[in-house]
Coordinates of C-alpha atoms in Angstrom, one line a residue:
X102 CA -226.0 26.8 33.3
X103 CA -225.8 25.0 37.0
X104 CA -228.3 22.7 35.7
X105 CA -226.0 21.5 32.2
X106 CA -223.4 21.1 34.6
X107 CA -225.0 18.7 36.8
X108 CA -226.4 17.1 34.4
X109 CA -222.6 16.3 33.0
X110 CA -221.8 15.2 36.5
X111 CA -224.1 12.3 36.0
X112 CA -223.2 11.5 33.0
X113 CA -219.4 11.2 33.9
X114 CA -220.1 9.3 37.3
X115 CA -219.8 5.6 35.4
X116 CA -216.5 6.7 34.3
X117 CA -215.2 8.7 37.2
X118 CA -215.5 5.1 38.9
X119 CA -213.6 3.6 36.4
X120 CA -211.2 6.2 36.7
X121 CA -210.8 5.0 40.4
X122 CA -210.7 1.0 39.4
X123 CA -207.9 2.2 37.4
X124 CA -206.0 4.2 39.8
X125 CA -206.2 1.3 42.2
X126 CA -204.0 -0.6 40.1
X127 CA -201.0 1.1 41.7
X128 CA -202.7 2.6 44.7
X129 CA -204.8 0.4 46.0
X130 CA -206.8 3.0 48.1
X131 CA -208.2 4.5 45.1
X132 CA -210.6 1.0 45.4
X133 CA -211.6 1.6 49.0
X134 CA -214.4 4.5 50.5
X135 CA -216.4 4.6 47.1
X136 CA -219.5 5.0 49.2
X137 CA -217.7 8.4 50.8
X138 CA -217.4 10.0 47.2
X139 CA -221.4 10.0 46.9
X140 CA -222.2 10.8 50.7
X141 CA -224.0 7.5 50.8
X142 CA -224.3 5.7 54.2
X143 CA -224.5 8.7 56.2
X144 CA -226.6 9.3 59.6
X145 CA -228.1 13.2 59.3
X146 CA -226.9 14.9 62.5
X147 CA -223.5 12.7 62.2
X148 CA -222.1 16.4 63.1
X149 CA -223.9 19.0 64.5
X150 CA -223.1 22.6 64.0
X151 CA -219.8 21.8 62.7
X152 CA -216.9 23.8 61.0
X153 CA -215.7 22.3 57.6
X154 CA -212.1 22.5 56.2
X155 CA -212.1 21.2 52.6
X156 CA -207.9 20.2 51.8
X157 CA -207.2 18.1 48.2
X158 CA -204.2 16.2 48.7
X159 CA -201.4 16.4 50.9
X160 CA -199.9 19.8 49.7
X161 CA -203.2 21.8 50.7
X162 CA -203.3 19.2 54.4
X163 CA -199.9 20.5 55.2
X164 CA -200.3 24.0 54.6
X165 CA -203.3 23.8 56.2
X166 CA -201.9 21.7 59.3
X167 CA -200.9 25.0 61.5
X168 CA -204.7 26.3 60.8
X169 CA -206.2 23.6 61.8
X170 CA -204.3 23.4 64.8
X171 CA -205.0 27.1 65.5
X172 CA -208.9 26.2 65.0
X173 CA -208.7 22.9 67.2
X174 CA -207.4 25.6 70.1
X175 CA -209.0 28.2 69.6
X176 CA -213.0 26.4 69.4
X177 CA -212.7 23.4 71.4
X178 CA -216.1 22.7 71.5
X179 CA -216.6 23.3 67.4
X180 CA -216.7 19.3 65.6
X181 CA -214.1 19.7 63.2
X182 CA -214.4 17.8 59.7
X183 CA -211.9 17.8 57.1
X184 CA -212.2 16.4 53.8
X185 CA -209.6 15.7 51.0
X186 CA -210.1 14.1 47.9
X187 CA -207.7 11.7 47.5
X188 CA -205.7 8.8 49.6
X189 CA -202.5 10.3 50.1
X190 CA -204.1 13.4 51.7
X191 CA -206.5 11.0 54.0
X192 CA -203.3 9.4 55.1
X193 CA -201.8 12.6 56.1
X194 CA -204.8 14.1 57.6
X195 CA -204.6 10.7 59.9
X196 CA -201.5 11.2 60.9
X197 CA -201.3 14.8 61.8
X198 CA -205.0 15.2 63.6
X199 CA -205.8 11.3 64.3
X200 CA -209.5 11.3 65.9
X201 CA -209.1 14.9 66.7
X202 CA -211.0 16.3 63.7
X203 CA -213.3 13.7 61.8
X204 CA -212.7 13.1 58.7
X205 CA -214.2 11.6 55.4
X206 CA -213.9 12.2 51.6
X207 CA -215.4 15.5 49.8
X208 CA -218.3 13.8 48.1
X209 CA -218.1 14.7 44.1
X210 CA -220.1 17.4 42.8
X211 CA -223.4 15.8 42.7
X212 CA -226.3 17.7 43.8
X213 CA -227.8 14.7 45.6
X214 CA -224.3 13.7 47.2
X215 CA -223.3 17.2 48.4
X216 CA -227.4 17.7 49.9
X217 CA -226.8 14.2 51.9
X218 CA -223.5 15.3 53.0
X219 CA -224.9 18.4 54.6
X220 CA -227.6 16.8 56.0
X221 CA -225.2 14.5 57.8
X222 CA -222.6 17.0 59.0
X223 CA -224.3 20.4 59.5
X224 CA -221.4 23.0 58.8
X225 CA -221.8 26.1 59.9
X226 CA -219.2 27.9 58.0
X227 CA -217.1 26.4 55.0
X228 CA -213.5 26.8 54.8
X229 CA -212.0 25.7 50.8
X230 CA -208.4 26.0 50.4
X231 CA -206.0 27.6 47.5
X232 CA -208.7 26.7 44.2
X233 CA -211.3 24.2 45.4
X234 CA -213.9 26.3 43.4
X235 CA -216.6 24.1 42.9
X236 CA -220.1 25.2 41.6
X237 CA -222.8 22.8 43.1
X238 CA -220.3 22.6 46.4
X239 CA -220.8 26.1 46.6
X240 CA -224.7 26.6 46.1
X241 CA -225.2 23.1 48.5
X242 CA -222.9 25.3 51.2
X243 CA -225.6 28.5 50.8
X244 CA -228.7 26.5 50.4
X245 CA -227.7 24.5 54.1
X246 CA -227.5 28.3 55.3
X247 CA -223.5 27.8 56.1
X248 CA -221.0 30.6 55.6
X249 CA -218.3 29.9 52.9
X250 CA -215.0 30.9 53.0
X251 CA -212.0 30.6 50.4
X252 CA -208.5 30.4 52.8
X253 CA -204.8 31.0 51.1
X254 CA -206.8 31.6 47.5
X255 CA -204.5 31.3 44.3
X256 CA -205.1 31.9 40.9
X257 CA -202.6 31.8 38.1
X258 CA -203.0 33.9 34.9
X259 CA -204.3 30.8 33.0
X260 CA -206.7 29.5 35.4
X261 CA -208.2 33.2 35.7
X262 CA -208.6 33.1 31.8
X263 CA -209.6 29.4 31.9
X264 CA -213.0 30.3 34.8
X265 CA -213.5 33.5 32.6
X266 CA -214.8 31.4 29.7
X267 CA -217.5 30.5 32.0
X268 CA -218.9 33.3 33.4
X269 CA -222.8 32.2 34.0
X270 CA -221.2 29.6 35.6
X271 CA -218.2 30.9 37.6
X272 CA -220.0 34.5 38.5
X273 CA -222.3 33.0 40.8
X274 CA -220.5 30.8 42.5
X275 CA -217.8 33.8 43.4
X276 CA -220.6 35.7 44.6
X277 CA -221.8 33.1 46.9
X278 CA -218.5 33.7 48.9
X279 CA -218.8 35.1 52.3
X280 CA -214.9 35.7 52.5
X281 CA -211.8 35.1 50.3
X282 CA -208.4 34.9 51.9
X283 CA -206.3 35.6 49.0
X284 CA -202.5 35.0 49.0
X285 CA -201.2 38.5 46.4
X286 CA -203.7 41.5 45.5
X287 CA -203.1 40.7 42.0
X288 CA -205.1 37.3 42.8
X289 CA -207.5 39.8 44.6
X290 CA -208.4 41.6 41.3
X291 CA -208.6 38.5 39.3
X292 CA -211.0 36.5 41.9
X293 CA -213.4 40.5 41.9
X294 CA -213.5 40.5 38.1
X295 CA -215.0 36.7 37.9
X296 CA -217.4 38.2 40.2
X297 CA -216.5 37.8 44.1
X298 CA -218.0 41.1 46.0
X299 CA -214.5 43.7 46.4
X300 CA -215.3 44.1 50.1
X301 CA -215.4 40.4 50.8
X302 CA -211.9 39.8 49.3
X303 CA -208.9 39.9 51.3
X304 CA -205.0 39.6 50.0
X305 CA -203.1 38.5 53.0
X306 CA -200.5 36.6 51.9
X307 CA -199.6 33.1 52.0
X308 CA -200.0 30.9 54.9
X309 CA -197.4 28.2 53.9
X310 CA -194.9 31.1 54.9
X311 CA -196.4 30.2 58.4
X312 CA -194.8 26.7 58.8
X313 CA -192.6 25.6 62.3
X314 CA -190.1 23.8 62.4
X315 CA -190.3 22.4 65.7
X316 CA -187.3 21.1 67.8
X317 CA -188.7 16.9 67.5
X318 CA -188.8 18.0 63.7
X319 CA -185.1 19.1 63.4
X320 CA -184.3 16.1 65.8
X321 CA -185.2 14.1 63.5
X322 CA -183.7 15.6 60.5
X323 CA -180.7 15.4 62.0
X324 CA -180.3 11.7 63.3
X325 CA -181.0 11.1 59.6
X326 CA -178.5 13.4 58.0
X327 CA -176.2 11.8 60.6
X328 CA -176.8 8.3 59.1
X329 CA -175.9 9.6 55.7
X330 CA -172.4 10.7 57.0
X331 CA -169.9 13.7 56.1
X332 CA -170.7 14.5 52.2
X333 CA -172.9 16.5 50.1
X334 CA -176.3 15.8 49.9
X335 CA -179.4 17.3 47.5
X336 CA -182.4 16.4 47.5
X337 CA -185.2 16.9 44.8
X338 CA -188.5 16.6 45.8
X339 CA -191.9 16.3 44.8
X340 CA -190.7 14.9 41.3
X341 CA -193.4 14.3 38.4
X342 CA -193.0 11.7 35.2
X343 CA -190.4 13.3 33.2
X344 CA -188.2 14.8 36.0
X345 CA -186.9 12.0 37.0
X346 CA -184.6 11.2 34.4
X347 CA -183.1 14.6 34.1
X348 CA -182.8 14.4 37.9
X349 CA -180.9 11.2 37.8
X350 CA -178.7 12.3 34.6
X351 CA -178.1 15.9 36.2
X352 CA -177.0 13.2 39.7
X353 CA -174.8 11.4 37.6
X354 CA -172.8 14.5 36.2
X355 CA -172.2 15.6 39.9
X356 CA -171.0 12.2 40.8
X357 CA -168.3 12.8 38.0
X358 CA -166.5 15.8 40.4
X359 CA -167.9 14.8 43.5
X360 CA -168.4 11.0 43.7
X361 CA -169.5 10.5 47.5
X362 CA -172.2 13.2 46.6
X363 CA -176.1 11.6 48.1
X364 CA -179.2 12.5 46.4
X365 CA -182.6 12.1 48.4
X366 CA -185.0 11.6 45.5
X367 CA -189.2 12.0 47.0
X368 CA -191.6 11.2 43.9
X369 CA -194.7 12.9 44.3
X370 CA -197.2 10.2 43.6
X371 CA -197.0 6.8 46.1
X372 CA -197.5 4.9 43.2
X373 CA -194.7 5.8 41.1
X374 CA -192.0 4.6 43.7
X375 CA -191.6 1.5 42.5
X376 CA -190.9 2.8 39.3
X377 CA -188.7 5.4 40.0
X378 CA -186.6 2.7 42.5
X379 CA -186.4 0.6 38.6
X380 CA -184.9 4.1 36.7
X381 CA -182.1 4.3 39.6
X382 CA -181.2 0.7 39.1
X383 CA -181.4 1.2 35.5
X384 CA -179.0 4.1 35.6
X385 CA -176.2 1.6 37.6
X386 CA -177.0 3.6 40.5
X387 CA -176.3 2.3 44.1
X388 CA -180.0 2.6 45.9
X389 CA -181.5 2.4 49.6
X390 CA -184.6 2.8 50.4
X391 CA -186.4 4.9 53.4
X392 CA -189.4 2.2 53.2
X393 CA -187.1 -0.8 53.9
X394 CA -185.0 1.1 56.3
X395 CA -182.2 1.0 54.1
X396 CA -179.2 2.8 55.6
X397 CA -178.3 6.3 52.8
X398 CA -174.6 5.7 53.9
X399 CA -172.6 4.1 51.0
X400 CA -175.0 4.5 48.4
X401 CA -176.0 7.1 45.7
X402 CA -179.5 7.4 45.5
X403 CA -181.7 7.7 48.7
X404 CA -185.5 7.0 47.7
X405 CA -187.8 8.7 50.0
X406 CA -190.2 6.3 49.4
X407 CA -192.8 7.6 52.4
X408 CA -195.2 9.7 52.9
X409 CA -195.6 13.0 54.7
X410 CA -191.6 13.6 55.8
X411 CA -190.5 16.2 52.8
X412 CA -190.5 18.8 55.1
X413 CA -188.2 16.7 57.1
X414 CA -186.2 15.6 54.5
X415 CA -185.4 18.9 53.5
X416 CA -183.2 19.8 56.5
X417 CA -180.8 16.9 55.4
X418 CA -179.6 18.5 52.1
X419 CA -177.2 21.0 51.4
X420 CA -179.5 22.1 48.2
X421 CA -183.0 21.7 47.6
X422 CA -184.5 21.1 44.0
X423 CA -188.4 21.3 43.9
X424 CA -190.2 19.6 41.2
X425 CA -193.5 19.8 39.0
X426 CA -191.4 22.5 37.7
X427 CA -189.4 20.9 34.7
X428 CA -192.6 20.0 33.6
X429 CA -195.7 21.6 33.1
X430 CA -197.3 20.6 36.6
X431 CA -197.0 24.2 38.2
X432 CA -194.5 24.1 40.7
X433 CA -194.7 23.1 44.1
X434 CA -193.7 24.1 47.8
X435 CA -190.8 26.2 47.4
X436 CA -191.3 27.9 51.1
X437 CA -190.5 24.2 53.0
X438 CA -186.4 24.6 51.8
X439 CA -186.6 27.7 52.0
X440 CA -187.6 27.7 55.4
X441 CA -184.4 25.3 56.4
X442 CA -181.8 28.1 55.0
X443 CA -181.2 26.0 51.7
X444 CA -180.5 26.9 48.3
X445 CA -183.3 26.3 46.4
X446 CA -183.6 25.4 42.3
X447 CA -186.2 24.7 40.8
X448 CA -187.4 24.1 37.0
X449 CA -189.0 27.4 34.2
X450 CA -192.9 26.2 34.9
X451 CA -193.9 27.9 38.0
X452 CA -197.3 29.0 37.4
X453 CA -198.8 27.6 40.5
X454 CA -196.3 29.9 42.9
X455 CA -195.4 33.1 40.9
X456 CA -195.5 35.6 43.6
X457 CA -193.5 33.2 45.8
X458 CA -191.1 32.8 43.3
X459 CA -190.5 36.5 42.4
X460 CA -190.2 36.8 46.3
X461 CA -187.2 34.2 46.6
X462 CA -186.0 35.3 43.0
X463 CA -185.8 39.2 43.9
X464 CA -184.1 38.2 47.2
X465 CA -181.6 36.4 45.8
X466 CA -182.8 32.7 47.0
X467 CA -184.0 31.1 44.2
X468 CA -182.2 29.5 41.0
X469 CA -183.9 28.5 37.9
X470 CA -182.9 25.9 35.7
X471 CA -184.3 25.1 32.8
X472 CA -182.6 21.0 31.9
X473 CA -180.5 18.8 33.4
X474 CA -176.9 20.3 32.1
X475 CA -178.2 23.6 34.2
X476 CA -179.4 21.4 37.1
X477 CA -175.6 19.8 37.3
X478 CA -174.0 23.1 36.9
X479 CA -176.3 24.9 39.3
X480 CA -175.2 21.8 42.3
X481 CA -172.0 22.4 41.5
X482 CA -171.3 26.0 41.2
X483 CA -172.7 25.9 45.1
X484 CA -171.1 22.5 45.9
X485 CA -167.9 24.6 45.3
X486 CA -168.9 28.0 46.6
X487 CA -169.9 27.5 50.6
X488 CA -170.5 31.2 50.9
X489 CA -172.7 31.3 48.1
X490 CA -174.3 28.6 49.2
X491 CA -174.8 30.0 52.8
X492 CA -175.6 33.1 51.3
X493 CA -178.2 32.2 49.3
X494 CA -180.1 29.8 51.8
X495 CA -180.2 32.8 54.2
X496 CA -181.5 35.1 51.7
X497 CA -184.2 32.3 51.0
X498 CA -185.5 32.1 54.4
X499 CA -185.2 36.1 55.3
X500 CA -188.5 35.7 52.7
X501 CA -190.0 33.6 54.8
X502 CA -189.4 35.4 57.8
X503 CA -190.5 38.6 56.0
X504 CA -193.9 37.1 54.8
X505 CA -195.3 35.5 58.2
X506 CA -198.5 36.8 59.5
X507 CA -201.0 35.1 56.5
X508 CA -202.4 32.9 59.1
X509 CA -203.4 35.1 62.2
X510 CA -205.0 37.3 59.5
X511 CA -206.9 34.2 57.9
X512 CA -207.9 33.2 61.6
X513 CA -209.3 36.8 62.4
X514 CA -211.8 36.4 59.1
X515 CA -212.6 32.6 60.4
X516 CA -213.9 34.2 63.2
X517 CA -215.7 37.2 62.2
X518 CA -217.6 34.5 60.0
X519 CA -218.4 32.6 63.0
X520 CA -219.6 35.2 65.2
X521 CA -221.6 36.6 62.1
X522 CA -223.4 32.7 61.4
X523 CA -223.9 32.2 65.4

């Protein structure tokens, strides 16, 4: 079954390349490193007994940032490599770690790519994070002799049925795994029945409930809500093609009772910003912009048109609305608001978070709104009711408080497979 599946792999490569060319018409960074996404170029021995961390984009780099810290301390003398597989997440990695860790593009799963990329950094244990479940990646990982590891392992309900249809494919590949970190033990049954060993899985919980917010942080967050001066301000975050028009509309029904009211609008994607900065305009809205260095004081619309600052943005709003959730993305980070004290709303399709959810839900912290008229109702129902809006940012961050621990636990099963592989 491997064997079909690598086969396909070639096949596709012409017009995963495209794919990029295409991309890099609004990004151009898709265009750059294509050498990096076939491991070709490398020295063998670049690394030498290294430990891996494999990150996508920049969600899975910042919930992996205080691991990666913890590792940097706690084996000094270990080369560090982390991979991600697009731009956005390379960017981040940069910024956070700098020439502290190495770091380079997960090659695509190519035999032939993944066997010169071991060659050329020499992990000895492998460290995926959330779903990077990738066959060949896997078997490349075993056949080099490495340990593997899954860290802060998710699985919804239809990518567990989706891998099921696979099973001579996915069974091996689970078994391969030396340890799985799993966030809920419902994920921890679902990851045993496509075929990971029972004693190797571990349901420890989440480590994004592990996040600081550190005093040059809230400094920060706080010169800027300074800027935007005494009014309400919500912010919705992460937004996806076809959330940012109910966003905006929702915005403009707020303005109707509340007029100095700011929103701080963060698209997801670097390449939509432009874009979204055209709907704001088109909407009559007044607009500054955080890449210009636009002041948010006298205008409407704040575009938070950078990269890696959400979790600072956060602390400037009143009321937090996470996005890839009033459409069928999944959801994203709804722990970072959470973590400030805020009220947080977010959209029905939150597939990708459903134990976090039911945490903030149960507790009181969470409101979900299904379309704009309840997005505009929802901001002002707490607009107008400071203790409920008090109260239900403090019951959202009593979660997070409540859940801490995911990491030291994840950190413990790093190093048992160390000491196992050494």
């Amino acid at each position: 079954m491997r064997t079909f599946y690598s086969a396909l792999w070639y096949l596709l490569l012409p017009f995963l390349f495209l794919r990029l060319w295409l991309r890099g018409r609004k990004a151009p960074a898709y265009r750059q490193r294509w050498a990096q996404r076939m491991a070709w170029g490398y020295r063998p021995g670049t690394l030498k007994n290294s430990l891996w961390v494999h990150a996508v984009s920049v969600g899975e780099t910042l919930a992996a940032a205080p691991l990666i810290e913890r590792l940097l301390a706690d084996h000094p003398d270990t080369p560090l490599l982390v991979t991600t597989t697009t731009p956005t997440g390379s960017e981040r990695v940069k910024a956070l770690f700098g020439d502290r860790v190495s770091h380079v593009y997960c090659p695509w799963e190519v035999p032939g790519a993944l066997n010169r990329f071991m060659k050329a950094f020499d992990p000895q244990l492998v460290v995926v994070l959330e779903t990077e479940l990738w066959p060949n990646l896997c078997a490349a990982v075993k056949r080099h002799g490495a340990k593997l590891m899954l860290m802060n392992g998710r699985l919804s309900e239809k990518s567990y049925r989706g891998y099921g249809k696979l099973p001579r494919l996915v069974r091996p590949m689970m078994a391969q795994f030396d340890a799985l970190a799993v966030q809920t033990a419902v994920e921890a049954e679902r990851y045993v029945a496509l075929g990971a060993w029972p004693e190797r899985v571990h349901a420890i919980g989440s480590v994004k409930f592990d996040m600081t917010l550190d005093a040059a942080l809230r400094d920060s967050s706080a010169a800027l809500r300074a800027q935007m001066g005494e009014r309400r301000v919500w912010i919705a975050a992460s937004t996806h093609p076809g959330e940012d028009e109910p966003v905006l509309a929702a915005h403009q029904q707020v303005l109707g009772s509340h007029p100095d009211t700011l929103l701080v609008l963060v698209p997801r994607h670097p390449e939509r910003f432009n874009d979204v900065a055209a709907q704001i305009r088109g909407k009559g809205l007044s607009l500054a912009r955080r890449s210009a260095d636009e002041s948010p004081a006298e205008v409407q619309v704040y575009l938070a048109d950078t990269m890696g600052e959400l979790l600072m943005l956060f602390g400037t709003a009143d009321v937090a609305f996470v996005g890839g959730s009033l459409v069928p993305v999944g959801g994203h980070n709804l722990l970072e608001p959470a973590a400030w004290e805020k009220p947080v709303l977010t959209g029905p399709h939150l597939h990708n978070f459903t134990a976090i959810s039911q945490l903030l839900d149960d507790a009181g912290g969470l409101s979900v709104v299904n379309n704009e008229r309840e997005l505009a109702t929802t901001l002002l129902a707490l607009f107008d009711d400071a203790e409920r809006c008090r109260r239900q940012g403090q019951a959202a961050a009593a979660v997070v408080e409540a859940n801490r621990g995911a990491l030291e636990k994840g950190l413990g099963l790093i190093s048992e497979q160390l000491t196992v592989n050494s």
